[in-house]
mmCIF file of C-alpha atoms in Angstrom:
data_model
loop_
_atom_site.group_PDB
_atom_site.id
_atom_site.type_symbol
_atom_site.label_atom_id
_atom_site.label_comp_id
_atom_site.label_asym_id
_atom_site.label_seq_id
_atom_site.Cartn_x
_atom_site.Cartn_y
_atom_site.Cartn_z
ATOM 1 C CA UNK A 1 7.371 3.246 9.102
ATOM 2 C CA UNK A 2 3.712 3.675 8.252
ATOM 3 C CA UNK A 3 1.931 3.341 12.245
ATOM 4 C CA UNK A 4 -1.184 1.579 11.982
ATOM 5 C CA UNK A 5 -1.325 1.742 15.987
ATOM 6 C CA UNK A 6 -4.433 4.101 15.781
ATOM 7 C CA UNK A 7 -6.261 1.661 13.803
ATOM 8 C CA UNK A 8 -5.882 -1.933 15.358
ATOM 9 C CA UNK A 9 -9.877 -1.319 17.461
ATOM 10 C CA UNK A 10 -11.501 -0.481 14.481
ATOM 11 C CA UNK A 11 -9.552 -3.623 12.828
ATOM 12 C CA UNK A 12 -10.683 -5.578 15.950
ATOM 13 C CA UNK A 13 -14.390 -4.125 15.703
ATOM 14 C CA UNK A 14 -14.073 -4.918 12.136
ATOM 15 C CA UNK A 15 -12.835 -8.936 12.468
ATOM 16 C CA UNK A 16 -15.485 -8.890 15.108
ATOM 17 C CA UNK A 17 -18.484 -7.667 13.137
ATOM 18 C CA UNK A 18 -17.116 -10.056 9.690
ATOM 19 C CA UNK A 19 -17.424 -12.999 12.194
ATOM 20 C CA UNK A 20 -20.611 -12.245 13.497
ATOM 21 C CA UNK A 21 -21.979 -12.108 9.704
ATOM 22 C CA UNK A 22 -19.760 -15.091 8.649
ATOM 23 C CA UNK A 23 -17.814 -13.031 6.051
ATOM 24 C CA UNK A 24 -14.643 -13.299 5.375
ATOM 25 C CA UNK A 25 -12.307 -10.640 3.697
ATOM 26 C CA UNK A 26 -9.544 -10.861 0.975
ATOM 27 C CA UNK A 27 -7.606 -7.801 0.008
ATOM 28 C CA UNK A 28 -5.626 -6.678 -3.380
ATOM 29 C CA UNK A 29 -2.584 -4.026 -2.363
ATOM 30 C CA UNK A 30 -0.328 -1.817 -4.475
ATOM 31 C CA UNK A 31 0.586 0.801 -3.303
ATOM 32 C CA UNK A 32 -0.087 -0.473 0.567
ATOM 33 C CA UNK A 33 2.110 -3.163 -0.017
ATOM 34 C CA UNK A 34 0.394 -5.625 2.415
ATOM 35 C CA UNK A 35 -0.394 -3.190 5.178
ATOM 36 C CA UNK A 36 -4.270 -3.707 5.154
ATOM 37 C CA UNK A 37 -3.341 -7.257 5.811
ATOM 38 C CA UNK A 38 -0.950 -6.874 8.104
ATOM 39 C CA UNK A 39 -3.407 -4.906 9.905
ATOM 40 C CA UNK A 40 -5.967 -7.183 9.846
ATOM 41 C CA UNK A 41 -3.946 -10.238 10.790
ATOM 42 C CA UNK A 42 -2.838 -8.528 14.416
ATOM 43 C CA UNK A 43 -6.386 -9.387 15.657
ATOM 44 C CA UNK A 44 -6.119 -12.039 17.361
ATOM 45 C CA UNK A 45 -8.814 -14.854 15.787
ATOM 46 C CA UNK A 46 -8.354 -13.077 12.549
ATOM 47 C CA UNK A 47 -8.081 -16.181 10.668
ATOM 48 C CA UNK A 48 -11.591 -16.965 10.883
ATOM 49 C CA UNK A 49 -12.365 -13.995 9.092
ATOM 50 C CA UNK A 50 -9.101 -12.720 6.822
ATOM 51 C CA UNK A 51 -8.901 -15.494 3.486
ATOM 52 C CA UNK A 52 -5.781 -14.416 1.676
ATOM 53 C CA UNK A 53 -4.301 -11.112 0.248
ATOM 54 C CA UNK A 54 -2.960 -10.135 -2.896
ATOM 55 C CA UNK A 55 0.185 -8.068 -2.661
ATOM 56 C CA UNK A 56 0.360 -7.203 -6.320
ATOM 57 C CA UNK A 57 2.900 -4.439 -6.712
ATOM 58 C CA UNK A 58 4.160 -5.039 -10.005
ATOM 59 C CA UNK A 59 2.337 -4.927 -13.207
ATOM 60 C CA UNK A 60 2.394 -8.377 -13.746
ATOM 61 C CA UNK A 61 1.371 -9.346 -10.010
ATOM 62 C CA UNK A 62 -2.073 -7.552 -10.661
ATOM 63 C CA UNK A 63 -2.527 -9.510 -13.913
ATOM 64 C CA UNK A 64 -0.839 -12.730 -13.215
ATOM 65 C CA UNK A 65 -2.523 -12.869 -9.348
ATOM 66 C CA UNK A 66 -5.954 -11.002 -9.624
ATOM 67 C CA UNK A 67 -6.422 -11.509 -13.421
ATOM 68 C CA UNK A 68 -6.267 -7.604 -14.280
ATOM 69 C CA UNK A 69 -5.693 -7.456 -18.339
ATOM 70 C CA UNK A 70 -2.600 -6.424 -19.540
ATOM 71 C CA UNK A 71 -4.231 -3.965 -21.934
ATOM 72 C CA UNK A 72 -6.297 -2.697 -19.501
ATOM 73 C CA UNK A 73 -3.301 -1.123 -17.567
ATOM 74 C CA UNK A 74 -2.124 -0.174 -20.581
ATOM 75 C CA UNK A 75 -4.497 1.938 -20.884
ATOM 76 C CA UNK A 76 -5.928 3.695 -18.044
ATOM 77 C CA UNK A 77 -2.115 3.131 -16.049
ATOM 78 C CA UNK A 78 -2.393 0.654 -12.967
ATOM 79 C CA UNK A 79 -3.564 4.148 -10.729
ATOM 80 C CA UNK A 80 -6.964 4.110 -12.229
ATOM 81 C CA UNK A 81 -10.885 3.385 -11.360
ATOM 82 C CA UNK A 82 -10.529 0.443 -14.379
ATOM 83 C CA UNK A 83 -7.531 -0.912 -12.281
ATOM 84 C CA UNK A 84 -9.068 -0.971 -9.035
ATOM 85 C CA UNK A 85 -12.245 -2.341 -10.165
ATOM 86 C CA UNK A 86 -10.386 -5.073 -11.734
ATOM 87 C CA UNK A 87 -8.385 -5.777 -8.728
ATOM 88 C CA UNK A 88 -11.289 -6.289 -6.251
ATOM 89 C CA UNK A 89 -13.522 -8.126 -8.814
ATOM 90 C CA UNK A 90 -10.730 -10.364 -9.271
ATOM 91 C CA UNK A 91 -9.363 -10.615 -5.815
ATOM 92 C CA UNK A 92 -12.940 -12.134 -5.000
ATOM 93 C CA UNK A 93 -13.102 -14.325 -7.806
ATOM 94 C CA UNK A 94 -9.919 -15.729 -6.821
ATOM 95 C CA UNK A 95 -10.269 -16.148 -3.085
ATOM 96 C CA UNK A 96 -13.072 -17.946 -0.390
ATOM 97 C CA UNK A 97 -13.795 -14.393 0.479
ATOM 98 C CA UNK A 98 -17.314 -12.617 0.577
ATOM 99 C CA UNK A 99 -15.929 -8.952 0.394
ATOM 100 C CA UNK A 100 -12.625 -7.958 -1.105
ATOM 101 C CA UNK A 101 -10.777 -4.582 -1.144
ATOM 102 C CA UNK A 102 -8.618 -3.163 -3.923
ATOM 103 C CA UNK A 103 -6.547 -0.168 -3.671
ATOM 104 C CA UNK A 104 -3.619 1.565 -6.059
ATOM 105 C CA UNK A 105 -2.270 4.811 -6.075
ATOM 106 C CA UNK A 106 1.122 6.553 -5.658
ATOM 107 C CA UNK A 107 2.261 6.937 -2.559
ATOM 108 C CA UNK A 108 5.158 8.867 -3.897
ATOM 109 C CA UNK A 109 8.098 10.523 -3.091
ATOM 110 C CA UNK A 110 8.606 9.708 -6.649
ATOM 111 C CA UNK A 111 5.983 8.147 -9.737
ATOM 112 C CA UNK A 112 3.512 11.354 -9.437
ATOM 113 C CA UNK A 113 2.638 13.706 -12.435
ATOM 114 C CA UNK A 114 0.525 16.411 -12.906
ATOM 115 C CA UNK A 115 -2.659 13.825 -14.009
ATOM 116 C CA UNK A 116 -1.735 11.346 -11.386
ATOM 117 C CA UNK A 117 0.271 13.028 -8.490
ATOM 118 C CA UNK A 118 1.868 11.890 -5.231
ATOM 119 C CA UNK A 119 -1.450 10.857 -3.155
ATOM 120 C CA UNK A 120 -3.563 9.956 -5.558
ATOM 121 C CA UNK A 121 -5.266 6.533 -4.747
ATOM 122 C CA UNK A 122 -7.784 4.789 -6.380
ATOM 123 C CA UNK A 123 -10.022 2.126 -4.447
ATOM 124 C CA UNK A 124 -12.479 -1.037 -4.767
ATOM 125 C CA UNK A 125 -14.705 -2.762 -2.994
ATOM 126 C CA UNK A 126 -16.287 -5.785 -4.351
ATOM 127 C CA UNK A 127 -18.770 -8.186 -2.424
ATOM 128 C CA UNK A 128 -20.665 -10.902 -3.789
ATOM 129 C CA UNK A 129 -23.694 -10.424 -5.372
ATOM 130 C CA UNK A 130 -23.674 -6.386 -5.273
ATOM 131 C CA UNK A 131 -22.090 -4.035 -7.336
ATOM 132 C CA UNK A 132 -18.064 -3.054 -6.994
ATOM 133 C CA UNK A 133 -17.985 0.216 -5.015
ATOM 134 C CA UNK A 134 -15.212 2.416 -6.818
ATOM 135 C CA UNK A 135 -13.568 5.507 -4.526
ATOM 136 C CA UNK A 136 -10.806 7.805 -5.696
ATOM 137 C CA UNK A 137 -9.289 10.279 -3.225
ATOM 138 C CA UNK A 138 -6.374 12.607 -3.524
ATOM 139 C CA UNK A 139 -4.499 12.705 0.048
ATOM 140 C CA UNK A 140 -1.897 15.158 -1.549
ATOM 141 C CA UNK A 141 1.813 14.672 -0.623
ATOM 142 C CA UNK A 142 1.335 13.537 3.039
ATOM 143 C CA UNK A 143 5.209 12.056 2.340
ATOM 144 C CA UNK A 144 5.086 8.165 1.599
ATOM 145 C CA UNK A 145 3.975 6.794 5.163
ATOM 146 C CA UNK A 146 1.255 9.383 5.329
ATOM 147 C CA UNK A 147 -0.423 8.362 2.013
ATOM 148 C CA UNK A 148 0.480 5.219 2.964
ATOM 149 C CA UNK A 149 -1.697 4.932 6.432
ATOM 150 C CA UNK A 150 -4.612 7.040 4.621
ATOM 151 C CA UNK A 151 -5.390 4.627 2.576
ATOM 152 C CA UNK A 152 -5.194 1.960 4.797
ATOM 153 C CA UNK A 153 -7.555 3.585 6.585
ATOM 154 C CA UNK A 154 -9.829 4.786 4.062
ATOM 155 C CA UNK A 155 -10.008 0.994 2.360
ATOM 156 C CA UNK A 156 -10.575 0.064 6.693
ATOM 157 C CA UNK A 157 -14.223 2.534 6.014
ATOM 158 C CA UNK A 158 -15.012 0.737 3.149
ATOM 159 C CA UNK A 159 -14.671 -2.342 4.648
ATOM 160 C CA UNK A 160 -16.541 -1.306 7.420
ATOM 161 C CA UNK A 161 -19.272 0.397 5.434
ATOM 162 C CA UNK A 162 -19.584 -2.944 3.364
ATOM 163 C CA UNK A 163 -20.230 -4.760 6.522
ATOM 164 C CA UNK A 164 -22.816 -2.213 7.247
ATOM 165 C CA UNK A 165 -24.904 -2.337 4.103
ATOM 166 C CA UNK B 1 0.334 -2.855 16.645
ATOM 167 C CA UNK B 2 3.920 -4.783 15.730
ATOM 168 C CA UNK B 3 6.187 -1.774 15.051
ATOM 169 C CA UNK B 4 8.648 -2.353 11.999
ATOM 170 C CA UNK B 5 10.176 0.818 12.351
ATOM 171 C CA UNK B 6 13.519 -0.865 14.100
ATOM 172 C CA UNK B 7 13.819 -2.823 10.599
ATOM 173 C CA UNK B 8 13.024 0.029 8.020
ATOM 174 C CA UNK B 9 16.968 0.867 7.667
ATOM 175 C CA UNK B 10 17.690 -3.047 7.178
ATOM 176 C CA UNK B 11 14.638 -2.832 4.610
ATOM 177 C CA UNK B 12 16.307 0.395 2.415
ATOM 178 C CA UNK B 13 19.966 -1.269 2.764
ATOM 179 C CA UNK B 14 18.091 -4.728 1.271
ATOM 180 C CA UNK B 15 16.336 -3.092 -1.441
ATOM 181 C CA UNK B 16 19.317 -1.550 -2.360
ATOM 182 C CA UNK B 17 21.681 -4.268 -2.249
ATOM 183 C CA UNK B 18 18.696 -6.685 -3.913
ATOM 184 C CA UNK B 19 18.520 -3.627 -6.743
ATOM 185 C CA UNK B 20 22.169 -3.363 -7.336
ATOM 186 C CA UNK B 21 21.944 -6.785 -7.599
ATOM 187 C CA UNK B 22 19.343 -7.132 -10.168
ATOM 188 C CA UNK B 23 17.284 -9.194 -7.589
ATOM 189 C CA UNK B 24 13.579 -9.178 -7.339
ATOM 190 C CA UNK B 25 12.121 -10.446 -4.593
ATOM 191 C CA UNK B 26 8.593 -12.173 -3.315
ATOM 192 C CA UNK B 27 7.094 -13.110 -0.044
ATOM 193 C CA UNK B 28 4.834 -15.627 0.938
ATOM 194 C CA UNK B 29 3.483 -15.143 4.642
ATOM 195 C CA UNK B 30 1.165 -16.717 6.581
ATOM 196 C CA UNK B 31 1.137 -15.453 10.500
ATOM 197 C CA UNK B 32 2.662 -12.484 9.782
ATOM 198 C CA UNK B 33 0.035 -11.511 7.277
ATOM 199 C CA UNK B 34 1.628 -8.996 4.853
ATOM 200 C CA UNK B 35 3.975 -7.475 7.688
ATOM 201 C CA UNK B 36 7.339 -8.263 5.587
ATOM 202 C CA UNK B 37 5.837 -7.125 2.106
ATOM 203 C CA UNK B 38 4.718 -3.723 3.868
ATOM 204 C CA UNK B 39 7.768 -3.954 5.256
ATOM 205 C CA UNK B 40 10.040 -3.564 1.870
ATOM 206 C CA UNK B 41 7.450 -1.546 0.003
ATOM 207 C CA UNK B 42 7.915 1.732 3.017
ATOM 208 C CA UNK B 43 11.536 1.740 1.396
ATOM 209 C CA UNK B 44 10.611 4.231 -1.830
ATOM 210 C CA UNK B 45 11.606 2.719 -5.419
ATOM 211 C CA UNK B 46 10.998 -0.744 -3.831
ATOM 212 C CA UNK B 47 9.221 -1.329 -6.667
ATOM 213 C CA UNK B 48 12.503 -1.919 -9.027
ATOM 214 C CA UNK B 49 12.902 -5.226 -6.502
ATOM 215 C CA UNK B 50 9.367 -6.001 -4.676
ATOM 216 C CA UNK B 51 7.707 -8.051 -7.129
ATOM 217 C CA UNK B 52 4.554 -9.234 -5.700
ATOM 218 C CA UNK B 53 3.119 -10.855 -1.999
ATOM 219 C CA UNK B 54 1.171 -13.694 -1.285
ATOM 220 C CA UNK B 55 -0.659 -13.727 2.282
ATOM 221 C CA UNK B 56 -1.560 -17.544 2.547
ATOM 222 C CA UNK B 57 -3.638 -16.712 5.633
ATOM 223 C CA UNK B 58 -6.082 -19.695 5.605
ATOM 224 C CA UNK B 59 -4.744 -23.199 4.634
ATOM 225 C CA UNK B 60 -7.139 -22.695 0.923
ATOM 226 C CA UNK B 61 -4.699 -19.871 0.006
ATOM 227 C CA UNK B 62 -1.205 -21.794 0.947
ATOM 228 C CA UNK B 63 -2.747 -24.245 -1.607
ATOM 229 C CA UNK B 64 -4.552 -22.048 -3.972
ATOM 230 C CA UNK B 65 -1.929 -19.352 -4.306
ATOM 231 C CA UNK B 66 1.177 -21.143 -3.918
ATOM 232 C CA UNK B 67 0.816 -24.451 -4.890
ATOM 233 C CA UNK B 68 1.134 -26.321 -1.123
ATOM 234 C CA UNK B 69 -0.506 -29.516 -1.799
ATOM 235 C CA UNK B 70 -3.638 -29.942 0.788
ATOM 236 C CA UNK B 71 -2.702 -33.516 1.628
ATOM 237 C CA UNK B 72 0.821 -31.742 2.607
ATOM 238 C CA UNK B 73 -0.630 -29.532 4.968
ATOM 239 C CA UNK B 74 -2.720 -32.438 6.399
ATOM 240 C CA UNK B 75 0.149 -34.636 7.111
ATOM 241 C CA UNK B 76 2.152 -31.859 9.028
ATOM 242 C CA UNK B 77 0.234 -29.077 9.884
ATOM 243 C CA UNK B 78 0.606 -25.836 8.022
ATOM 244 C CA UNK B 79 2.763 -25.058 10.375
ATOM 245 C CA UNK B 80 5.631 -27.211 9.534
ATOM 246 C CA UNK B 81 9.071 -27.768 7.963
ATOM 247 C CA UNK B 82 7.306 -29.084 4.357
ATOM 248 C CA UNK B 83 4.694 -26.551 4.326
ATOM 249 C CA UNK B 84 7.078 -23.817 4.478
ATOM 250 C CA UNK B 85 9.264 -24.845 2.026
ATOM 251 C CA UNK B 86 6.665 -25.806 -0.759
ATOM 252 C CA UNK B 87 5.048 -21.806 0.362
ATOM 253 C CA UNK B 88 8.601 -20.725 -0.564
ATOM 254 C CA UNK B 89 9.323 -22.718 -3.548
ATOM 255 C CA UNK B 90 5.814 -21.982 -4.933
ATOM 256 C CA UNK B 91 5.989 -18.088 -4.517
ATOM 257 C CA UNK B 92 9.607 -18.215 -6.528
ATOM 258 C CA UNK B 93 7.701 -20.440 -9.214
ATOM 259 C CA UNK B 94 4.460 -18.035 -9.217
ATOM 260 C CA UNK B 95 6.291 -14.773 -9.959
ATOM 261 C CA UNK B 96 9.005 -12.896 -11.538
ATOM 262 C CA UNK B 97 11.162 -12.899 -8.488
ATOM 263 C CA UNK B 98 14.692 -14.349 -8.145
ATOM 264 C CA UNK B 99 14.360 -15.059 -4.774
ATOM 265 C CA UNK B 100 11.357 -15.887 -1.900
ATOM 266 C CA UNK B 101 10.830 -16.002 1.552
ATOM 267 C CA UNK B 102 8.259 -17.829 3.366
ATOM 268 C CA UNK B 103 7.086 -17.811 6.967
ATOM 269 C CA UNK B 104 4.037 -19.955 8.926
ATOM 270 C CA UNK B 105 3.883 -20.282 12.037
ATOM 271 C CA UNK B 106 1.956 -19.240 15.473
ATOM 272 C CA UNK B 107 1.833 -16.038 16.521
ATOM 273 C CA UNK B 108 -0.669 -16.711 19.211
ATOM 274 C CA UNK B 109 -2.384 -15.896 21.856
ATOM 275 C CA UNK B 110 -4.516 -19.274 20.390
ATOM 276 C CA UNK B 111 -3.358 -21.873 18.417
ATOM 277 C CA UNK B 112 -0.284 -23.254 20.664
ATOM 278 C CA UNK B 113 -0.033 -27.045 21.604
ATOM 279 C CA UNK B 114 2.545 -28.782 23.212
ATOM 280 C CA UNK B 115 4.520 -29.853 19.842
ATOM 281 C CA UNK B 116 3.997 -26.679 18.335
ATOM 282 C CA UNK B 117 3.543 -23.587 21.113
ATOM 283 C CA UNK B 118 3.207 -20.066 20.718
ATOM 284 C CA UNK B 119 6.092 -18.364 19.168
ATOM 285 C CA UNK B 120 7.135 -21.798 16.638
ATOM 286 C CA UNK B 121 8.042 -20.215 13.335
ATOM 287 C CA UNK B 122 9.095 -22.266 10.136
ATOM 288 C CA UNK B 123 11.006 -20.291 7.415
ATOM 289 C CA UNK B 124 12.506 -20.751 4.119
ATOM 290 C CA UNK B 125 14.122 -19.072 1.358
ATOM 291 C CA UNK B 126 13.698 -20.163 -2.259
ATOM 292 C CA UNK B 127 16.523 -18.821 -4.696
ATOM 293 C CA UNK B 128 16.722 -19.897 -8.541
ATOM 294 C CA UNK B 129 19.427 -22.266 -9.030
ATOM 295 C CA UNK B 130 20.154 -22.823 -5.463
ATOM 296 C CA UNK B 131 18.961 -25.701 -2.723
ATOM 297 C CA UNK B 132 16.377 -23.841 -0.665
ATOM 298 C CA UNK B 133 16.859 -23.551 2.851
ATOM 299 C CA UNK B 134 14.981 -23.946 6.284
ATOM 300 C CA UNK B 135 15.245 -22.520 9.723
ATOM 301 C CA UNK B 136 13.283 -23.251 12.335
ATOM 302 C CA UNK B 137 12.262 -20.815 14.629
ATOM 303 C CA UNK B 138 10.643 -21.208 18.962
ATOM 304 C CA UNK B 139 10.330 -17.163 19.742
ATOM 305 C CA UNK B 140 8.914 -18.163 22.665
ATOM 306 C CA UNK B 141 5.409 -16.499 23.527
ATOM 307 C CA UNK B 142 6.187 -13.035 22.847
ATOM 308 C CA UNK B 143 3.079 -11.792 22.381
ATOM 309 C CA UNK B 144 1.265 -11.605 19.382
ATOM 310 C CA UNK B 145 3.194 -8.582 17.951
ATOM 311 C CA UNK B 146 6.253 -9.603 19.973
ATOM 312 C CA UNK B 147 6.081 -12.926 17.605
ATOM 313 C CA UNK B 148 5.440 -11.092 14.357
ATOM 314 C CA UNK B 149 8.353 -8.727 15.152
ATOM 315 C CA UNK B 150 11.017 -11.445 15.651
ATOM 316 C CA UNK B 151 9.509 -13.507 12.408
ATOM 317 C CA UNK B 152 9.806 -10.193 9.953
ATOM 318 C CA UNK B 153 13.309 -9.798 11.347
ATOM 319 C CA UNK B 154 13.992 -13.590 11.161
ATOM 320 C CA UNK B 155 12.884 -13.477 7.312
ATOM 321 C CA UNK B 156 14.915 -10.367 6.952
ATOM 322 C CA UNK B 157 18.258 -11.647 7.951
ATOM 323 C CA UNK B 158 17.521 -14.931 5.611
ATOM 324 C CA UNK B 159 16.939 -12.434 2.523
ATOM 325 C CA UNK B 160 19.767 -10.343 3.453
ATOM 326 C CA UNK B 161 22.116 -13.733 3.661
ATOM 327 C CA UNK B 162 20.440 -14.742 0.572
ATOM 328 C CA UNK B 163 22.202 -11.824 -1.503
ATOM 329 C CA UNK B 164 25.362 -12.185 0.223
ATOM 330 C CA UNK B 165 25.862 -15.849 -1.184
#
């Protein structure tokens, strides 16, 4: 299983640092699956500060959920920058949430191909009234609970950096 | 951080059985925020059966998301026999799943009161074509992760009696 253990003080520096602002977070998960949330939600108090989340693993979750087009997975795949964007932009439209966090990718073993291989992820940030942040990053094959826990901690530095700005 | 690893061989054995089945499932969580979602997604090829995940953190998502009428939650508490049901019933009715499992309850260290302490889960399980069904939960106080652990495992056993019926 994925071990978020490293990360709960930076999740409790984060809940800490969204309260003190008044912001509160939503997240939209694929590949992760809920774990940002989950991560979140051990702080205690986190409710003041964590909205909702989106777990939208299937196709239809991401359109039906965070309003993602159909056509535009169609065409860029649901591992893309249009994707991601989509998610957070939507995730935020669709929550009480300030700042929202996107991320898809293939955590593997299987789904990878030589475009789009095992550890590919692409993320999102969106806050209100700024432009959607888009990262990609390619973790490689780090095996599923390895890509898995990098990009739950690479969507926690967004998050962080959002609170930042 | 609550460690699911105990549960990730209950998790592959579920997905299979749930796949084998042609079974897709959905989760609608509340205190555990995302835990049982991240949960079944660590299993690889969970997508064939994980359809999607609603985190109903705050009370605006168990009514935005999942249909739980506010003046519900205000006459019980979102922590409650009704609340958990309509969170169940609404996630089956708000996806492509065949089956859903909802949890609320609290995890603590805040948030106890006499009626409802630390460690008072409410579950159900939504299935098409069947009554849904409730079980109420008093972990004690466990600890926060202590709390989430025994509600993810809780919510496990319902799903896996779910595709035994």
């Amino acid at each position: 299983m994925t071990d978020l253990s490293p990360l709960v003080p930076r999740a409790a520096a984060l809940v800490a640092a969204a309260r003190a602002a008044g912001v509160r977070i939503a997240t939209a998960e694929s590949c992760t699956g809920g774990l940002i949330a989950a991560l979140l939600t051990e702080v205690p108090g986190s409710s003041d500060v964590v909205d909702r989340g989106f777990v939208t693993y299937s196709n239809g979750a991401k359109t039906d959920l965070v309003g993602v087009p159909a056509d535009l997975i169609a065409a860029h795949g649901a591992v893309s920058e249009p994707v991601a964007r989509a998610m957070a932009e939507g995730a935020l439209a669709r929550s009480d949430a300030h700042v929202a966090v996107s991320v898809t990718g293939i955590a593997g073993p299987g789904g990878g191909s030589a475009e789009k291989p095992v550890g590919l992820v692409h993320f999102a940030l969106a806050a209100t009234g700024r432009p959607t942040r888009h990262v990609e990053r390619r973790f490689g094959d780090l095996g599923r609970a390895g890509v898995r826990l990098a990009t739950v901690e690479t969507a926690m530095r967004l998050l962080e950096e959002s609170l930042r700005d």
